[in-house]
Short mmCIF file of N, CA and C and ligand atoms in Angstrom, two decimals:
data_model
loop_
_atom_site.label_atom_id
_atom_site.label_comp_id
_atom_site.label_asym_id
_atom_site.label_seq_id
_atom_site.Cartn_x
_atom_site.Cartn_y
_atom_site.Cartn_z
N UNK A 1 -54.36 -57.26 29.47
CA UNK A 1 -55.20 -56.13 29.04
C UNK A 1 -56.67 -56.54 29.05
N UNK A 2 -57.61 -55.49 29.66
CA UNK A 2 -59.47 -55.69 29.41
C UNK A 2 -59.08 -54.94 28.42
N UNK A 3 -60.21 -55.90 27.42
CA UNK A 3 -60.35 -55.18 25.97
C UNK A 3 -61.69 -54.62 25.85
N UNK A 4 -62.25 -54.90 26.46
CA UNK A 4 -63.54 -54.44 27.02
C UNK A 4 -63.36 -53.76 27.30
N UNK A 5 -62.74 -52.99 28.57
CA UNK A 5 -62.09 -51.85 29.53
C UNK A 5 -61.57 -51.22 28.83
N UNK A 6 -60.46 -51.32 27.57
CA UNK A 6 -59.96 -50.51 27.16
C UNK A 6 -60.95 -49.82 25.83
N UNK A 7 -61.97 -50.75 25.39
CA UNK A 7 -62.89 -49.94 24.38
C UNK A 7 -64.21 -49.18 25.23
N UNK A 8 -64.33 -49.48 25.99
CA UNK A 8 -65.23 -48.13 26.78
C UNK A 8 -64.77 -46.64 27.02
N UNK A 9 -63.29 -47.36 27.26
CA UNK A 9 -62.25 -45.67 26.85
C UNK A 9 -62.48 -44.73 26.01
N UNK A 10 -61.96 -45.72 24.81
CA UNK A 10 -62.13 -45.90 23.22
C UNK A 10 -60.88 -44.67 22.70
N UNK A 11 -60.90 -43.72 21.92
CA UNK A 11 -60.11 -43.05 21.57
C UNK A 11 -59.14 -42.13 22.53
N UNK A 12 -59.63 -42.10 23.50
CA UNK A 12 -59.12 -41.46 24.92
C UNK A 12 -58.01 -41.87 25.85
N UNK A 13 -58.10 -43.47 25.07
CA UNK A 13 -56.83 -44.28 25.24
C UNK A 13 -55.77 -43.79 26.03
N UNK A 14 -54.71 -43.06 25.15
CA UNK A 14 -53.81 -42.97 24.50
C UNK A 14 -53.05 -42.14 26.07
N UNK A 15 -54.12 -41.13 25.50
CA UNK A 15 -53.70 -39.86 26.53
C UNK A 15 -53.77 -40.21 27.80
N UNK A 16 -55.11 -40.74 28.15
CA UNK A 16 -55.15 -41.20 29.51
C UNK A 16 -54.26 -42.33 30.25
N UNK A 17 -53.52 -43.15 28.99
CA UNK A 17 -52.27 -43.66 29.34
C UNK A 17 -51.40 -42.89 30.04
N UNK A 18 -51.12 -41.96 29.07
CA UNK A 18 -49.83 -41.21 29.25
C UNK A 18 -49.86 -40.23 30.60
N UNK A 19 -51.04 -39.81 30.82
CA UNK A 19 -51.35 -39.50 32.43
C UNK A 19 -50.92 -40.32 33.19
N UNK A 20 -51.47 -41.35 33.41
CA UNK A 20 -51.44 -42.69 34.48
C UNK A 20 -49.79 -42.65 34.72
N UNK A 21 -49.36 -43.00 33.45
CA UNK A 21 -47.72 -43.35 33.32
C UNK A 21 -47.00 -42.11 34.47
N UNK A 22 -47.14 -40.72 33.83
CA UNK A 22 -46.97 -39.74 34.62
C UNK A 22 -47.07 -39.73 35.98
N UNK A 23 -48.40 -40.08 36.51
CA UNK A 23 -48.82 -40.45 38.01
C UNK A 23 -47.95 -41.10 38.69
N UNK A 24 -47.48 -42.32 37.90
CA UNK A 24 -46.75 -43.64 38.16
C UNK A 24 -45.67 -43.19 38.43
N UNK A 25 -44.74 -42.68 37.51
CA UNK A 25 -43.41 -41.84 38.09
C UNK A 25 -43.19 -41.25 38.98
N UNK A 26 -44.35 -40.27 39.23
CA UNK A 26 -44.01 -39.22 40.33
C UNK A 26 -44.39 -40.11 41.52
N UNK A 27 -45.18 -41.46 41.81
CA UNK A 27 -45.50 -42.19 42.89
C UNK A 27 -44.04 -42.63 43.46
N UNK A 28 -43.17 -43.20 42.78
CA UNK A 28 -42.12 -44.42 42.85
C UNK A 28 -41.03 -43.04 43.46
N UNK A 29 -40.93 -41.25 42.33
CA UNK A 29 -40.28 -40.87 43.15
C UNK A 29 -40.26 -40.25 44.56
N UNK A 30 -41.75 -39.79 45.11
CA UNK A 30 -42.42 -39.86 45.90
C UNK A 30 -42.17 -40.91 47.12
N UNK A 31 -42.23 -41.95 47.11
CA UNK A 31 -42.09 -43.23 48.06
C UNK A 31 -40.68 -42.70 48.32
N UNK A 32 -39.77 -43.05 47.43
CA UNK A 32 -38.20 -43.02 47.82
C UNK A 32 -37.75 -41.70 48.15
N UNK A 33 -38.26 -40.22 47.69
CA UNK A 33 -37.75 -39.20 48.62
C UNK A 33 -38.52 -39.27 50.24
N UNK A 34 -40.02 -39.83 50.23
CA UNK A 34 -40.26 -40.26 51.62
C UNK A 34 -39.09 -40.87 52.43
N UNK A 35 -39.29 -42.25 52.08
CA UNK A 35 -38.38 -43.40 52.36
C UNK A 35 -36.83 -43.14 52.85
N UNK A 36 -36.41 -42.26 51.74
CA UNK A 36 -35.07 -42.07 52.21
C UNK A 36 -34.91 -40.74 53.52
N UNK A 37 -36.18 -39.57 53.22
CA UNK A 37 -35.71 -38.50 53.75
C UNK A 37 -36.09 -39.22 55.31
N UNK A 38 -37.03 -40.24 55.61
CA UNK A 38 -37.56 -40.57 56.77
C UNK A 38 -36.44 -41.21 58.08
N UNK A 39 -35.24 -41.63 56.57
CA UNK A 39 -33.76 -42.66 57.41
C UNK A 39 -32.97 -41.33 57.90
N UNK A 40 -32.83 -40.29 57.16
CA UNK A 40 -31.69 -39.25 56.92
C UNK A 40 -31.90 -38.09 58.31
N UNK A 41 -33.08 -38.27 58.45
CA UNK A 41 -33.86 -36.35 59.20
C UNK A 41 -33.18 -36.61 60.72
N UNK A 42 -33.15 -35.36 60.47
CA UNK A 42 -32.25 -34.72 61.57
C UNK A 42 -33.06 -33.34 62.29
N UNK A 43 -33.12 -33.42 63.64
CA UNK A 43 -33.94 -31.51 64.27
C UNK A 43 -34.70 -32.14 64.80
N UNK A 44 -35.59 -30.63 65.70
CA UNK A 44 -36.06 -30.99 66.35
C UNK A 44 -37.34 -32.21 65.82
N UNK A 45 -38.05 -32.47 66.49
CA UNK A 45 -39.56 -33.55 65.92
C UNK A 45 -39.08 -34.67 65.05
N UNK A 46 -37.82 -35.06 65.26
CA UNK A 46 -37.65 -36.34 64.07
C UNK A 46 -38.11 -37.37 64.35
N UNK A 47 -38.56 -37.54 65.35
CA UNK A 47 -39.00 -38.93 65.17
C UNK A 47 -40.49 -38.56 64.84
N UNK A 48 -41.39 -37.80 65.06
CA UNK A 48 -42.60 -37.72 64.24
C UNK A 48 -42.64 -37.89 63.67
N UNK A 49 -42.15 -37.18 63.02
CA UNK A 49 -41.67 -36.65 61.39
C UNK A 49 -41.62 -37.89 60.33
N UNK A 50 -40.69 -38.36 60.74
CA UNK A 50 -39.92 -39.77 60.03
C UNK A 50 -41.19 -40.49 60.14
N UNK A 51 -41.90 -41.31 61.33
CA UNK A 51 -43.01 -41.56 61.48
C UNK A 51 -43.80 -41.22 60.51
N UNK A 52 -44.22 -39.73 60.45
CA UNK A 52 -45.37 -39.31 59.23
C UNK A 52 -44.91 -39.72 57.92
N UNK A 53 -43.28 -39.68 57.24
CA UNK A 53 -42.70 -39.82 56.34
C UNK A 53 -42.94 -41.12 56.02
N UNK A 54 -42.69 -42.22 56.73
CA UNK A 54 -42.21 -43.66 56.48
C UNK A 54 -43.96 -44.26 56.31
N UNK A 55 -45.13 -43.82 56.99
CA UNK A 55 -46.48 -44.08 56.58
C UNK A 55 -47.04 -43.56 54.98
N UNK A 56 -46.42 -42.21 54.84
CA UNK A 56 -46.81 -41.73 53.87
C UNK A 56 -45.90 -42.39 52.38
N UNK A 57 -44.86 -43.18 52.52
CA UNK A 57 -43.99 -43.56 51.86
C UNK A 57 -44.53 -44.87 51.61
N UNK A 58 -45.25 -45.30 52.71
CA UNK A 58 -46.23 -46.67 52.27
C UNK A 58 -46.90 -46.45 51.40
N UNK A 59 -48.14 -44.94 51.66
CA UNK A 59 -49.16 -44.87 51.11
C UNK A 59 -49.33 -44.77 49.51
N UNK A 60 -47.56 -43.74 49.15
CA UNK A 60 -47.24 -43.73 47.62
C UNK A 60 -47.23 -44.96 47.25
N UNK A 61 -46.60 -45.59 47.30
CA UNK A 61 -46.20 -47.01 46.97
C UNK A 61 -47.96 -47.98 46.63
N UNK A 62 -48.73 -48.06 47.51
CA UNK A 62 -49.44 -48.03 47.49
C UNK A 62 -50.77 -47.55 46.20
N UNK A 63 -49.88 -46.24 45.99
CA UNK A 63 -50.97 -45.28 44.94
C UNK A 63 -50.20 -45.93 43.54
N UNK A 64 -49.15 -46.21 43.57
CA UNK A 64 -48.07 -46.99 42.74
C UNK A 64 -49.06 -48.36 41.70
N UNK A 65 -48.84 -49.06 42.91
CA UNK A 65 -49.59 -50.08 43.23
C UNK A 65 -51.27 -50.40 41.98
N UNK A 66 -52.00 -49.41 42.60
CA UNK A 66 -53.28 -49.07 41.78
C UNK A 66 -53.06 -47.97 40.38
N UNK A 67 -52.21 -47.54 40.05
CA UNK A 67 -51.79 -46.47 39.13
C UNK A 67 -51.44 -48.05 37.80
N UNK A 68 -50.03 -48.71 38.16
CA UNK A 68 -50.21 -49.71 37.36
C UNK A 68 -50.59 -51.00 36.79
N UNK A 69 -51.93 -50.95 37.78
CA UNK A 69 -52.73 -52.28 37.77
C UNK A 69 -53.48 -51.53 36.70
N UNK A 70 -54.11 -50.18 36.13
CA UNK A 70 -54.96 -49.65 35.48
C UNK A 70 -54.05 -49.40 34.34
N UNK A 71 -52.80 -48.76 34.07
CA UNK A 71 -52.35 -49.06 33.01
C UNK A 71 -52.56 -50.40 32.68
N UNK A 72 -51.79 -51.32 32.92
CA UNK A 72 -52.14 -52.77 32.56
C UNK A 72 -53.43 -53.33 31.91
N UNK A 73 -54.65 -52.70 32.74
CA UNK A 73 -55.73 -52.91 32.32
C UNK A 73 -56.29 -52.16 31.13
N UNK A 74 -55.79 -51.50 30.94
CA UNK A 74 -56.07 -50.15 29.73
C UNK A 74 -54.74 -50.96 28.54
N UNK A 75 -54.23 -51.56 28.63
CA UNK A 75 -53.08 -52.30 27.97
C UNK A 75 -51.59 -51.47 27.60
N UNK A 76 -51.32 -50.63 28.49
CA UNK A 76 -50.42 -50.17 28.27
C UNK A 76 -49.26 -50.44 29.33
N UNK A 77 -48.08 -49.89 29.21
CA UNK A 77 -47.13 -50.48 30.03
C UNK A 77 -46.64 -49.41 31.39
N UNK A 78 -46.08 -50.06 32.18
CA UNK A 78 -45.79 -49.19 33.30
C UNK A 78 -44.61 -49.02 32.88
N UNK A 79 -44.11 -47.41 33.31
CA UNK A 79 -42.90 -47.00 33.05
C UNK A 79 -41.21 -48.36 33.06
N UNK A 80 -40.85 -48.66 32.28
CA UNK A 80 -39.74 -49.79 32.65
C UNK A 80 -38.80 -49.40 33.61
N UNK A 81 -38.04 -48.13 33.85
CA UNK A 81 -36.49 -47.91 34.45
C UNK A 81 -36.96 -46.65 35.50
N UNK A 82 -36.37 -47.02 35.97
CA UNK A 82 -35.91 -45.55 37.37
C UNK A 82 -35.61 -44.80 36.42
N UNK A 83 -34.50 -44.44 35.62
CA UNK A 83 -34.24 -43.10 34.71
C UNK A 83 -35.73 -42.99 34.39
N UNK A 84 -36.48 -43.64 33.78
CA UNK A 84 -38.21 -43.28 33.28
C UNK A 84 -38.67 -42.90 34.05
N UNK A 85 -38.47 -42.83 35.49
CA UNK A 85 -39.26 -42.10 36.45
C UNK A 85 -39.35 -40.63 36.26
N UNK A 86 -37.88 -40.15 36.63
CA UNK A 86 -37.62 -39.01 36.85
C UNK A 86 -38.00 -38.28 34.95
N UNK A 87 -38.04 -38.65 34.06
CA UNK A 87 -38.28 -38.72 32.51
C UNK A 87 -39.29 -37.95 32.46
N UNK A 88 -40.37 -39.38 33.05
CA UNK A 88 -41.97 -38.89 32.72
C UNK A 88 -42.68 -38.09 33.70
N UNK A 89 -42.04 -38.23 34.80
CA UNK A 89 -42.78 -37.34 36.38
C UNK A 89 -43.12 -35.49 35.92
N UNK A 90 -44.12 -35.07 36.40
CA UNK A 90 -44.28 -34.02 36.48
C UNK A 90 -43.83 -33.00 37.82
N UNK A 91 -43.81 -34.53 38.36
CA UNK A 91 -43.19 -33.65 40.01
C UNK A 91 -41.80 -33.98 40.08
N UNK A 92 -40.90 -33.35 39.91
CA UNK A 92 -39.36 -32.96 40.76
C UNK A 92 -38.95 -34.23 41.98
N UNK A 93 -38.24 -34.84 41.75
CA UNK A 93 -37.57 -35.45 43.25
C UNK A 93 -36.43 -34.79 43.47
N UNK A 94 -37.02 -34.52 45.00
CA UNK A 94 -36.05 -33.56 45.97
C UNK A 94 -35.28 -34.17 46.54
N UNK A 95 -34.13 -34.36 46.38
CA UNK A 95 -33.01 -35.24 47.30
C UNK A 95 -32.83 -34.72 48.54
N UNK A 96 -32.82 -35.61 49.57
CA UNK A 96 -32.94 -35.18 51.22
C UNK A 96 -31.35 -34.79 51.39
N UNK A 97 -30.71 -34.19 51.07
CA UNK A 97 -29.00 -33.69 51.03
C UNK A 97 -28.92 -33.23 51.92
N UNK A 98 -29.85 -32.10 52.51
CA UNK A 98 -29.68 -31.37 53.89
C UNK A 98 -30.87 -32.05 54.33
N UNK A 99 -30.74 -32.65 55.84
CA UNK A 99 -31.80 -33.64 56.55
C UNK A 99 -32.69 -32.78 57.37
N UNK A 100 -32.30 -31.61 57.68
CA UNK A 100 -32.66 -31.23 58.35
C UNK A 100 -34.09 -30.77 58.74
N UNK A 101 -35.41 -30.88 59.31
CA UNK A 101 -36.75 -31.39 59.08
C UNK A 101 -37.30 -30.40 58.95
N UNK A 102 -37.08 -29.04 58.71
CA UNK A 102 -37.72 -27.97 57.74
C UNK A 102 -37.60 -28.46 56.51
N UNK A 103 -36.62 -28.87 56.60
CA UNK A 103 -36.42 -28.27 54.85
C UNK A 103 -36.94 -29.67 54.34
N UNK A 104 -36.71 -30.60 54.31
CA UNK A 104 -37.18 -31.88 53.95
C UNK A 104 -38.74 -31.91 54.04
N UNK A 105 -39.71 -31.37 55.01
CA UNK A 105 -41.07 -30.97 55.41
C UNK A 105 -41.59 -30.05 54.25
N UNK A 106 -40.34 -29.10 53.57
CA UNK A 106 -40.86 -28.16 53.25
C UNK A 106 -40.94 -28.93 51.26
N UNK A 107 -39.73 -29.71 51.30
CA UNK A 107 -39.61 -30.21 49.84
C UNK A 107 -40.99 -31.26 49.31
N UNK A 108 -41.54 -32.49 50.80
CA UNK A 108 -41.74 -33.18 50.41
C UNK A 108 -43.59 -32.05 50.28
N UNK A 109 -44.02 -31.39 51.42
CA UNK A 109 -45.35 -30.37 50.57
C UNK A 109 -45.28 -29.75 49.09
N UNK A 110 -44.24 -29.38 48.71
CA UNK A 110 -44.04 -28.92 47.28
C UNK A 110 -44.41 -30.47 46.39
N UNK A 111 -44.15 -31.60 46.86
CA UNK A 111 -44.20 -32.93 46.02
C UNK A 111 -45.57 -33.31 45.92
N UNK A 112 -46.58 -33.28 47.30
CA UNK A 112 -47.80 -33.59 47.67
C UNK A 112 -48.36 -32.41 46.75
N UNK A 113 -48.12 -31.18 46.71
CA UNK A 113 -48.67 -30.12 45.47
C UNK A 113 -48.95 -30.33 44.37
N UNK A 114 -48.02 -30.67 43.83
CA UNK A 114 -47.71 -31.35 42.48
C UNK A 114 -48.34 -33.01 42.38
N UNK A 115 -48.37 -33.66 43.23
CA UNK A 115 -49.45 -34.69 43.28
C UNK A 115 -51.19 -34.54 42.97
N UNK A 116 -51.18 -33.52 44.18
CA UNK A 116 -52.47 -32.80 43.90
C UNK A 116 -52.71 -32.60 42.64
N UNK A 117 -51.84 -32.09 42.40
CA UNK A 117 -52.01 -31.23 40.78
C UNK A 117 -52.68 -32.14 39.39
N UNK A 118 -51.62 -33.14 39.68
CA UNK A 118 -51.55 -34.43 38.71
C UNK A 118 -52.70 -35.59 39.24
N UNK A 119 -53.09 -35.32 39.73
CA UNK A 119 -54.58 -36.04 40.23
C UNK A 119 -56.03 -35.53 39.61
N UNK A 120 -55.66 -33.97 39.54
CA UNK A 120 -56.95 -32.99 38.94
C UNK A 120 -56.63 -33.25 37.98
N UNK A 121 -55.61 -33.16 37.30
CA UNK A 121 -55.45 -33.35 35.88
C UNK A 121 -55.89 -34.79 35.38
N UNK A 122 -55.45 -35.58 36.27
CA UNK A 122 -56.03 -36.92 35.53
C UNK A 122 -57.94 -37.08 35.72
N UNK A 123 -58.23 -36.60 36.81
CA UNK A 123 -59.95 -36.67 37.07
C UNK A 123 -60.40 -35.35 35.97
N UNK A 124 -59.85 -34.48 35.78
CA UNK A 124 -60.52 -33.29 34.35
C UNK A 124 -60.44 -34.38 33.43
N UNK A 125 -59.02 -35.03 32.85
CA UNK A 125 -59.07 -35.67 31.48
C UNK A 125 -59.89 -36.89 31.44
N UNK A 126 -60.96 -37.45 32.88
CA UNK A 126 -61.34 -39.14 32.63
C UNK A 126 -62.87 -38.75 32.93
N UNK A 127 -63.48 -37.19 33.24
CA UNK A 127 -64.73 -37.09 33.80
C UNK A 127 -65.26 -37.67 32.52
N UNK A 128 -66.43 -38.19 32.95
CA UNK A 128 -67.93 -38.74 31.98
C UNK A 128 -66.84 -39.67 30.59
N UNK A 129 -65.87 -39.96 30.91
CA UNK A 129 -64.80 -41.03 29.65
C UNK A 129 -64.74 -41.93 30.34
N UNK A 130 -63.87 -41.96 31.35
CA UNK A 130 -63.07 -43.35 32.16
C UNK A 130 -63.44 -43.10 33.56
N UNK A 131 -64.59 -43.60 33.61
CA UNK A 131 -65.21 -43.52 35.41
C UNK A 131 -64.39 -44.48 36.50
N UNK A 132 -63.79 -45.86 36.00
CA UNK A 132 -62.78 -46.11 37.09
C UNK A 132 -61.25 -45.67 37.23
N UNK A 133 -61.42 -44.90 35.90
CA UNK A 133 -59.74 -44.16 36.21
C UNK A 133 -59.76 -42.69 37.05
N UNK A 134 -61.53 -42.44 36.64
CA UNK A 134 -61.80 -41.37 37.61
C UNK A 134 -61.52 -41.15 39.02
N UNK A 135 -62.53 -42.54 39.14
CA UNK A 135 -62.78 -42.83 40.72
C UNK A 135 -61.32 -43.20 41.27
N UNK A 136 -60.28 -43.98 40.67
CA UNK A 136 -59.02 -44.23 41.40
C UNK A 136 -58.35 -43.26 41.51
N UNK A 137 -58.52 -42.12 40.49
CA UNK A 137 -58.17 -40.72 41.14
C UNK A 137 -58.37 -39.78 41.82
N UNK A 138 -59.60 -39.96 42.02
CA UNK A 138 -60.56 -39.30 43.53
C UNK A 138 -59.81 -40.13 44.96
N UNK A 139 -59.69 -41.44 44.78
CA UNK A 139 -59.44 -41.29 46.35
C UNK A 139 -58.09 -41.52 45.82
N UNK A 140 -57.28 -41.40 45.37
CA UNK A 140 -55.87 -40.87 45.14
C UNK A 140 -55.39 -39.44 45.96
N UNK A 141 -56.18 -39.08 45.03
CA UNK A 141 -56.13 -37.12 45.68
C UNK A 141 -56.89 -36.92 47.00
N UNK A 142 -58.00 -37.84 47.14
CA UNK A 142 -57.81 -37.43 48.95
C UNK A 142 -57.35 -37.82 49.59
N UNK A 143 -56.42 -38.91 49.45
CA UNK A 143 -55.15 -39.31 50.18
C UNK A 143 -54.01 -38.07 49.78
N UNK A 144 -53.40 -37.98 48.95
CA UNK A 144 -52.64 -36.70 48.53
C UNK A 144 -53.10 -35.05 49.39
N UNK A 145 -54.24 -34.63 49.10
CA UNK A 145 -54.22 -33.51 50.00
C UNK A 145 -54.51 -34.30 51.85
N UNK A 146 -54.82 -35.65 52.24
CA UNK A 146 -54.41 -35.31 53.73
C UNK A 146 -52.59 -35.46 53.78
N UNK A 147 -52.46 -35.77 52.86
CA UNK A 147 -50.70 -36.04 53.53
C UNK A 147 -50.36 -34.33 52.96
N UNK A 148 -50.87 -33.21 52.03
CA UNK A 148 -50.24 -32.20 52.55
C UNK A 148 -50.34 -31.25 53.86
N UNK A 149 -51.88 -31.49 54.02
CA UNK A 149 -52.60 -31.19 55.28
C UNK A 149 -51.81 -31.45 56.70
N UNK A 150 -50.87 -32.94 56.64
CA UNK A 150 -50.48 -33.43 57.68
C UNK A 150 -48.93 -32.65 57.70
N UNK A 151 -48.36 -32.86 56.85
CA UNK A 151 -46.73 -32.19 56.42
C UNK A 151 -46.67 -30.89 56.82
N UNK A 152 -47.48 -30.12 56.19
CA UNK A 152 -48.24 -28.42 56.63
C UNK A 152 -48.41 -28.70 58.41
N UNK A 153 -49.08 -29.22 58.79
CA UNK A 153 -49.32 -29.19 60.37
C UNK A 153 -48.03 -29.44 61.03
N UNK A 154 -47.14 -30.84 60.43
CA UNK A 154 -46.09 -30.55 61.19
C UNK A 154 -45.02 -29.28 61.07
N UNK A 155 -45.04 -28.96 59.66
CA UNK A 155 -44.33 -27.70 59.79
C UNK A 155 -44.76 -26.46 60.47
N UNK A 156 -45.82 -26.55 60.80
CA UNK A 156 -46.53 -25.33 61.48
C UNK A 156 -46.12 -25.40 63.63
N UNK A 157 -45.96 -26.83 63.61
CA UNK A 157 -45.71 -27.27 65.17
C UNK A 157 -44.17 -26.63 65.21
N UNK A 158 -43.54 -27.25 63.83
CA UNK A 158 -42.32 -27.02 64.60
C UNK A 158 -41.58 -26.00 64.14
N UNK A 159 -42.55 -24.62 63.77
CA UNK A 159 -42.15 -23.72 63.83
C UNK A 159 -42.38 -22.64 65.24
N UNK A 160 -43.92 -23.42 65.32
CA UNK A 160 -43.98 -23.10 67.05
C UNK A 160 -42.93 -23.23 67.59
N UNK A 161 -42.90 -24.32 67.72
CA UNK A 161 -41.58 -24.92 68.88
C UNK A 161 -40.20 -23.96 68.81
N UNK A 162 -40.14 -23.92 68.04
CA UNK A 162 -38.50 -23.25 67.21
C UNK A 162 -38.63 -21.98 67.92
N UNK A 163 -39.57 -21.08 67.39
CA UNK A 163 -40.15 -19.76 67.81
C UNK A 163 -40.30 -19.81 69.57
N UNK A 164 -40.79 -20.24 70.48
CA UNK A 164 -40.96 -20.23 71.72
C UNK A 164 -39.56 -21.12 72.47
N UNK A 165 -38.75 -21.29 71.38
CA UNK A 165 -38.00 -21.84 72.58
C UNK A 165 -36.91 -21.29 72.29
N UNK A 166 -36.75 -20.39 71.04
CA UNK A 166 -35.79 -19.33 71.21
C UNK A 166 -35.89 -18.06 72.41
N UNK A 167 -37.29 -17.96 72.66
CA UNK A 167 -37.14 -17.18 73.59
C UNK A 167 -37.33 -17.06 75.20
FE1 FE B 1 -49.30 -40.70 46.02
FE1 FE B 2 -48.75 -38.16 48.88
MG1 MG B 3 -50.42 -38.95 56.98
#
């Protein structure tokens, strides 16, 4: 723990823990509905797809990564158990059950939403309080909206595709 770091916080502590923690969950389930839906997908564009999936499954992991280096530093703990994931997450993990690359395209944008979401929420609760929990949530979330940006584009191709080659 910076004790330093954590008294510049100061009373704001607590909460802004319990954000981070939140973040943290939905990262780990994030990576693994990537991860797994990227092995499973099935239709047309899969190998893009999986491609976009298995980068973006880095990138959570990644956001993982910096989410509990700042708990730590704030002295609090990173979620302990997988059950704590799904516990504390604000975002839903979508199990890839049907592979098929609509629908998996369509679950994992609903996840990147809810990322989004939980990114504003953590940069509203740290403006002019916690400027590096800020800033790690700024480029958090512009990593988060290009991967919905990118998910959205492929679903938009391969609805083209679908559409023109039915007829
Ligand atoms: Fe992320
Ligand atoms: Fe993301
Ligand atoms: Mg991407």
């Amino acid at each position: 723990m910076g004790s330093r770091a954590r008294e510049i916080v100061g009373e704001n502590v607590d909460v802004i823990l319990k954000l981070l923690n939140q973040a943290y969950a939905s990262e780990w389930l994030a990576y693994y509905q990537y991860w797994l839906g990227a092995k499973l997908i099935k239709g047309p564009m899969k190998d893009a797809v999986a491609a976009e999936l298995n980068l973006h499954a880095t990138e959570e992991l990644s956001h993982a990564v910096l989410v509990a280096n700042r708990i730590i530093q704030l002295g609090g703990t990173p979620v302990l158990t997988p059950e704590g994931w799904a516990e504390e997450s604000p975002c839903k993990y979508e199990s890839p059950a049907d592979p098929y690359v609509a629908v998996l395209l369509d679950q994992n944008i609903e996840g990147e939403q809810c990322a989004i979401s939980t990114y504003k929420g953590l940069m509203d609760a740290t403006k002019d309080i916690d400027m590096v929990t800020y800033n790690m949530a700024l480029s958090i979330l512009e990593q988060e909206i290009e991967h919905e940006e990118d998910l959205q584009s492929l679903r938009e191709d391969l609805d083209l595709m679908v559409q023109r080659g039915s007829k």
